[in-house]
Coordinates of C-alpha atoms and ligand atoms in Angstrom, one line a residue:
X212 CA -6.3 39.8 -25.3
X213 CA -9.7 38.5 -26.4
X214 CA -10.6 38.0 -23.0
X215 CA -10.3 41.7 -22.3
X216 CA -12.1 42.7 -25.4
X217 CA -15.0 40.2 -24.5
X218 CA -14.9 41.9 -21.0
X219 CA -14.9 45.6 -22.4
X220 CA -17.7 44.7 -25.1
X221 CA -20.1 43.3 -22.1
X222 CA -19.2 46.2 -20.0
X223 CA -20.1 48.3 -22.8
X224 CA -23.4 46.8 -23.5
X225 CA -24.1 46.8 -19.9
X226 CA -23.6 50.7 -20.0
X227 CA -25.6 51.6 -23.1
X228 CA -28.4 49.2 -21.6
X229 CA -28.2 51.4 -18.7
X230 CA -28.2 54.5 -20.6
X231 CA -31.1 53.5 -22.5
X232 CA -33.0 52.4 -19.5
X233 CA -31.8 55.9 -17.9
X234 CA -33.8 58.0 -20.5
X235 CA -37.0 56.6 -19.4
X236 CA -38.9 58.4 -16.7
X237 CA -41.6 57.2 -14.6
X238 CA -44.8 58.7 -13.6
X239 CA -45.7 59.2 -9.9
X240 CA -48.6 57.0 -10.5
X241 CA -46.6 54.2 -11.8
X242 CA -44.1 54.5 -9.1
X243 CA -46.8 54.7 -6.4
X244 CA -48.4 51.6 -8.0
X245 CA -45.0 49.8 -8.0
X246 CA -44.4 50.6 -4.3
X247 CA -47.9 49.4 -3.5
X248 CA -47.2 46.3 -5.4
X249 CA -44.2 45.5 -3.4
X250 CA -41.8 45.8 -6.7
X251 CA -39.1 47.4 -4.5
X252 CA -36.4 45.2 -3.8
X253 CA -33.3 45.8 -1.4
X254 CA -30.1 44.8 -2.6
X255 CA -27.2 44.8 0.1
X256 CA -23.3 45.7 -0.4
X257 CA -20.9 44.7 1.9
X258 CA -18.8 47.0 4.0
X259 CA -15.3 45.7 5.4
X260 CA -13.0 46.8 8.1
X261 CA -9.8 47.9 6.5
X262 CA -7.6 46.9 9.3
X263 CA -8.6 43.1 9.3
X264 CA -10.8 42.7 6.1
X265 CA -13.8 41.3 8.1
X266 CA -17.0 42.4 7.0
X267 CA -18.8 44.7 9.4
X268 CA -22.0 45.2 7.7
X269 CA -24.2 46.0 4.6
X270 CA -25.5 48.9 2.9
X271 CA -29.1 48.9 1.7
X272 CA -29.6 49.9 -2.0
X273 CA -32.9 49.8 -3.5
X274 CA -34.1 48.6 -7.0
X275 CA -37.2 48.8 -8.5
X276 CA -38.1 45.1 -10.2
X277 CA -40.3 46.6 -12.8
X278 CA -42.8 44.2 -14.4
X279 CA -41.6 45.5 -18.1
X280 CA -38.5 47.1 -17.9
X281 CA -36.4 44.7 -15.4
X282 CA -34.2 46.0 -12.8
X283 CA -34.4 49.8 -12.4
X284 CA -31.5 51.8 -10.6
X285 CA -32.7 54.4 -7.8
X286 CA -31.1 57.3 -9.7
X287 CA -34.1 56.7 -11.9
X288 CA -36.8 56.9 -9.4
X289 CA -35.6 58.5 -6.1
X290 CA -35.8 61.9 -7.4
X291 CA -39.3 61.3 -8.8
X292 CA -40.5 59.7 -5.2
X293 CA -39.0 62.9 -3.7
X294 CA -41.0 65.4 -5.8
X295 CA -44.0 63.7 -5.8
X296 CA -44.4 62.9 -2.1
X297 CA -43.7 59.3 -2.4
X298 CA -40.5 59.3 -0.4
X299 CA -42.1 58.4 2.9
X300 CA -44.0 55.3 1.3
X301 CA -40.6 54.5 -0.2
X302 CA -38.5 54.8 2.5
X303 CA -41.1 52.9 4.8
X304 CA -41.0 50.1 2.4
X305 CA -37.1 49.7 2.1
X306 CA -36.7 49.9 6.0
X307 CA -39.2 47.2 6.8
X308 CA -37.6 44.9 4.4
X309 CA -34.1 45.8 5.7
X310 CA -35.2 45.2 9.2
X311 CA -36.7 42.0 8.6
X312 CA -33.3 40.8 6.8
X313 CA -31.6 42.2 9.6
X314 CA -33.4 40.0 11.9
X315 CA -32.9 37.0 9.9
X316 CA -29.1 37.4 9.4
X317 CA -28.9 37.9 13.2
X318 CA -30.9 34.6 13.8
X319 CA -28.4 33.1 11.4
X320 CA -25.5 34.1 13.8
X321 CA -24.1 36.8 11.6
X322 CA -23.2 40.1 13.2
X323 CA -23.8 42.7 10.5
X324 CA -24.7 46.4 10.8
X325 CA -27.5 47.5 8.3
X326 CA -27.3 50.9 6.7
X327 CA -30.3 52.5 4.9
X328 CA -30.1 55.6 2.9
X329 CA -32.9 58.0 4.2
X330 CA -33.9 61.3 2.2
X331 CA -33.9 64.6 3.7
X332 CA -37.5 64.8 2.9
X333 CA -38.1 62.1 5.2
X334 CA -37.0 64.2 8.1
X335 CA -39.9 66.4 8.2
X336 CA -42.0 65.0 10.9
X337 CA -41.8 63.7 14.2
X338 CA -43.8 60.8 13.2
X339 CA -40.5 59.4 11.3
X340 CA -38.4 58.9 14.3
X341 CA -41.5 57.2 16.1
X342 CA -42.1 54.7 12.9
X343 CA -38.6 53.9 12.8
X344 CA -38.2 52.7 16.4
X345 CA -41.6 51.1 16.2
X346 CA -40.5 49.0 13.3
X347 CA -37.1 48.1 15.0
X348 CA -39.0 47.1 18.1
X349 CA -41.4 45.0 16.0
X350 CA -38.8 43.1 14.0
X351 CA -36.6 42.8 17.5
X352 CA -33.8 44.6 15.7
X353 CA -31.1 46.5 18.1
X354 CA -30.8 50.5 16.8
X355 CA -27.4 50.1 17.2
X356 CA -26.8 47.9 14.5
X357 CA -28.7 50.3 12.2
X358 CA -27.1 53.1 10.2
X359 CA -29.1 55.9 8.7
X360 CA -27.4 57.6 6.0
X361 CA -28.2 61.0 4.6
X362 CA -26.3 62.7 1.7
X363 CA -24.2 65.7 2.3
X364 CA -25.6 67.6 -0.5
X365 CA -29.1 67.3 1.1
X366 CA -27.9 68.7 4.4
X367 CA -27.5 72.5 3.1
X368 CA -31.5 73.0 3.6
X369 CA -33.1 74.4 6.4
X370 CA -31.7 72.2 9.2
X371 CA -34.1 73.0 12.3
X372 CA -36.7 70.2 12.1
X373 CA -34.3 67.6 10.5
X374 CA -31.8 68.2 13.1
X375 CA -34.6 67.8 15.7
X376 CA -35.5 64.1 14.1
X377 CA -31.8 63.2 13.9
X378 CA -31.3 64.1 17.4
X379 CA -34.3 61.9 18.5
X380 CA -33.0 59.1 16.3
X381 CA -29.6 59.0 17.8
X382 CA -31.1 59.5 21.4
X383 CA -32.8 56.0 20.5
X384 CA -29.3 54.6 19.8
X385 CA -29.4 54.4 16.0
X386 CA -26.4 55.5 14.2
X387 CA -26.1 58.4 11.7
X388 CA -23.7 58.5 8.6
X389 CA -23.0 61.7 6.3
X390 CA -22.9 60.2 2.9
X391 CA -21.2 61.3 -0.3
X392 CA -19.0 63.5 1.8
X393 CA -17.1 66.1 -0.1
X394 CA -20.0 66.7 -2.8
X395 CA -21.9 69.3 -0.7
X396 CA -20.9 72.1 1.2
X397 CA -21.6 71.3 4.8
X398 CA -19.8 73.8 6.9
X399 CA -17.6 73.2 10.1
X400 CA -20.3 74.6 12.2
X401 CA -23.0 72.2 10.7
X402 CA -20.4 69.2 11.4
X403 CA -19.8 70.4 14.7
X404 CA -23.7 70.7 15.4
X405 CA -25.1 67.6 13.7
X406 CA -25.1 64.1 15.5
X407 CA -23.4 62.0 13.0
X408 CA -21.5 58.9 14.1
X409 CA -20.1 58.2 10.5
X410 CA -18.5 60.0 7.5
X411 CA -18.7 58.4 4.1
X412 CA -16.2 59.9 1.6
X413 CA -17.5 60.2 -1.6
X414 CA -16.5 57.8 -4.3
X415 CA -15.3 60.4 -6.7
X416 CA -12.1 61.2 -4.1
X417 CA -11.5 57.6 -3.6
X418 CA -11.5 56.2 -7.0
X419 CA -8.2 56.8 -8.5
X420 CA -6.6 58.4 -5.3
X421 CA -3.8 56.0 -5.5
X422 CA -2.5 58.1 -8.7
X423 CA -3.7 61.5 -7.9
X424 CA -2.0 63.5 -5.1
X425 CA -4.9 66.0 -5.0
X426 CA -7.5 63.4 -4.3
X427 CA -5.2 61.9 -1.7
X428 CA -4.9 65.2 0.1
X429 CA -8.7 65.5 0.3
X430 CA -9.2 62.0 1.5
X431 CA -6.5 62.3 4.1
X432 CA -7.9 65.9 5.2
X433 CA -11.5 64.6 5.2
X434 CA -10.7 61.8 7.5
X435 CA -8.5 63.5 10.0
X436 CA -11.6 65.8 10.1
X437 CA -13.8 63.2 10.8
X438 CA -11.4 61.5 13.3
X439 CA -11.1 64.7 15.3
X440 CA -14.7 64.9 15.6
X441 CA -14.8 61.3 16.9
X442 CA -16.5 59.8 13.9
X443 CA -16.1 56.5 12.1
X444 CA -14.8 56.7 8.7
X445 CA -16.1 54.8 5.5
X446 CA -14.5 55.1 2.0
X447 CA -17.2 54.2 -0.8
X448 CA -16.4 53.1 -4.4
X449 CA -13.4 51.2 -3.8
X450 CA -12.6 49.5 -6.9
X451 CA -8.9 49.3 -7.3
X452 CA -6.3 47.1 -4.9
X453 CA -4.0 50.3 -5.1
X454 CA -6.7 52.5 -3.7
X455 CA -7.5 50.0 -1.0
X456 CA -3.7 50.0 -0.4
X457 CA -3.6 53.7 0.0
X458 CA -6.5 53.7 2.5
X459 CA -4.7 51.1 4.5
X460 CA -2.2 53.9 5.0
X461 CA -4.9 56.4 6.2
X462 CA -6.6 56.2 9.3
X463 CA -9.9 55.1 7.3
X464 CA -12.0 52.3 9.3
X465 CA -13.9 50.9 6.8
X466 CA -13.9 50.2 2.9
X467 CA -17.0 49.3 0.6
X468 CA -16.8 49.1 -3.3
X469 CA -16.9 46.8 -6.2
X470 CA -13.4 45.3 -5.2
X471 CA -15.0 43.4 -2.8
X472 CA -18.7 43.0 -3.9
X473 CA -21.1 44.7 -6.0
X474 CA -24.7 45.2 -4.3
X475 CA -26.6 41.8 -4.0
X476 CA -29.8 40.0 -3.4
X477 CA -30.4 39.7 0.4
X478 CA -30.6 35.7 -0.5
X479 CA -27.0 35.9 -1.4
X480 CA -25.8 37.9 1.6
X481 CA -25.4 35.2 4.1
X482 CA -23.3 33.0 1.8
X483 CA -21.1 35.7 0.8
X484 CA -20.5 36.9 4.3
X485 CA -19.6 33.1 5.3
X486 CA -17.3 32.5 2.1
X487 CA -15.6 35.9 2.6
X488 CA -14.9 35.5 6.4
Ligands
C2E167 P1 -25.0 56.0 -2.1 O1 -25.7 56.0 -1.2 O2 -23.9 56.8 -2.4 O3 -24.6 54.4 -2.7 C1 -23.6 54.2 -3.3 C2 -23.7 53.7 -4.9 O4 -22.6 53.6 -5.6 C3 -24.6 52.4 -5.2 O5 -25.3 53.0 -6.4 C4 -23.6 51.6 -5.5 O6 -24.3 50.2 -6.3 C5 -22.5 52.3 -6.0 N1 -21.2 51.8 -6.0 C6 -20.6 51.0 -4.8 N2 -19.5 50.5 -5.0 C7 -19.3 51.2 -6.1 C8 -17.9 51.1 -6.7 O7 -16.9 50.4 -6.2 N3 -17.8 51.6 -8.1 C9 -19.0 52.5 -8.5 N4 -18.7 53.1 -9.7 N5 -20.1 52.6 -8.0 C10 -20.2 51.8 -6.5 P2 -27.0 52.8 -6.6 O8 -27.3 51.5 -5.8 O9 -27.2 53.1 -8.1 O10 -27.5 53.9 -5.6 C11 -27.5 55.1 -6.2 C12 -27.8 56.1 -5.0 O11 -29.4 56.3 -4.9 C13 -27.2 56.0 -3.7 O12 -25.9 56.4 -3.3 C14 -28.3 56.6 -2.8 O13 -27.9 58.0 -2.8 C15 -29.6 56.5 -3.5 N6 -30.2 55.2 -2.9 C16 -30.0 54.2 -3.0 N7 -31.0 53.2 -2.4 C17 -31.8 54.2 -1.8 C18 -33.0 54.4 -0.7 O14 -33.5 53.3 -0.4 N8 -33.2 55.5 -0.4 C19 -33.0 56.6 -0.6 N9 -33.5 57.7 -0.3 N10 -31.9 56.9 -1.7 C20 -31.5 55.5 -2.0
MG168 MG1 -25.5 55.5 0.8
MG169 MG1 -22.6 57.1 -0.8
MG170 MG1 -24.4 58.6 -3.8

């Protein structure tokens, strides 16, 4: 029992550290300086095929290695970046790092897709698809191995320009994913018209689904819809093996969550993938 106690108090102190840090807000100037100084670091979380448990790819999750505050999580600076016109610089830095790492893993013989979170505010100019294609070309990265994730809550804005940009990216063979599905209000018409390849079910529906009939119904219905629309399906936030067992009984393709791995530094990915497979 004391083992559990110490695990719990460790989790507690981690949480309260995160809460304390969460109260801090950063100025646009400070964030700008951090981006310019190369203080953004990509971490990567593995995604696994539910059918055979093989690693199919990784999701890029950015952290800010702050000179005084240590590792800062994206919830604390992405909104500021979006509000202060820094999101293009931020996404650009994350993407260049992710493509560089993707090329390194490919050269090492790993076959991994690499997902990158993109803000709706990135989808306002036709420069964006050109930038993404050019970077892929420079790094020798195959667009079909790159997934661009956009959260469903951001899809409710005016969609004309974003739709044009997403369509151009898809014509260049990049893959597109709707993130945190179930937390927004995208209409069936939007799902029909948007060129998405993948749907990620939000972790608030996945976590605890094994003992909650309502969550299971929502997950099943979302998966069914995605399948009917020809999309790949991913469940995020898989923490418990019982939730994974439930997912195995559905048509869900891929799982991601702490049950398998937390986000890790780029330097750890190759060893993790080799040890896991
Ligand atoms: P997201 O894209 O939905 O990413 C999943 C988040 O859930 C990550 O949090 C990840 O660490 C966490 N997570 C993964 N598995 C589990 C699990 O089993 N249990 C729990 N409780 N959590 C899990 P993180 O890294 O703090 O990122 C939060 C959000 O910040 C991301 O949510 C994404 O929307 C945004 N974000 C991260 N990196 C970027 C980026 O480079 N650009 C943009 N625009 N947004 C980013
Ligand atoms: Mg994501
Ligand atoms: Mg998500
Ligand atoms: Mg999220």
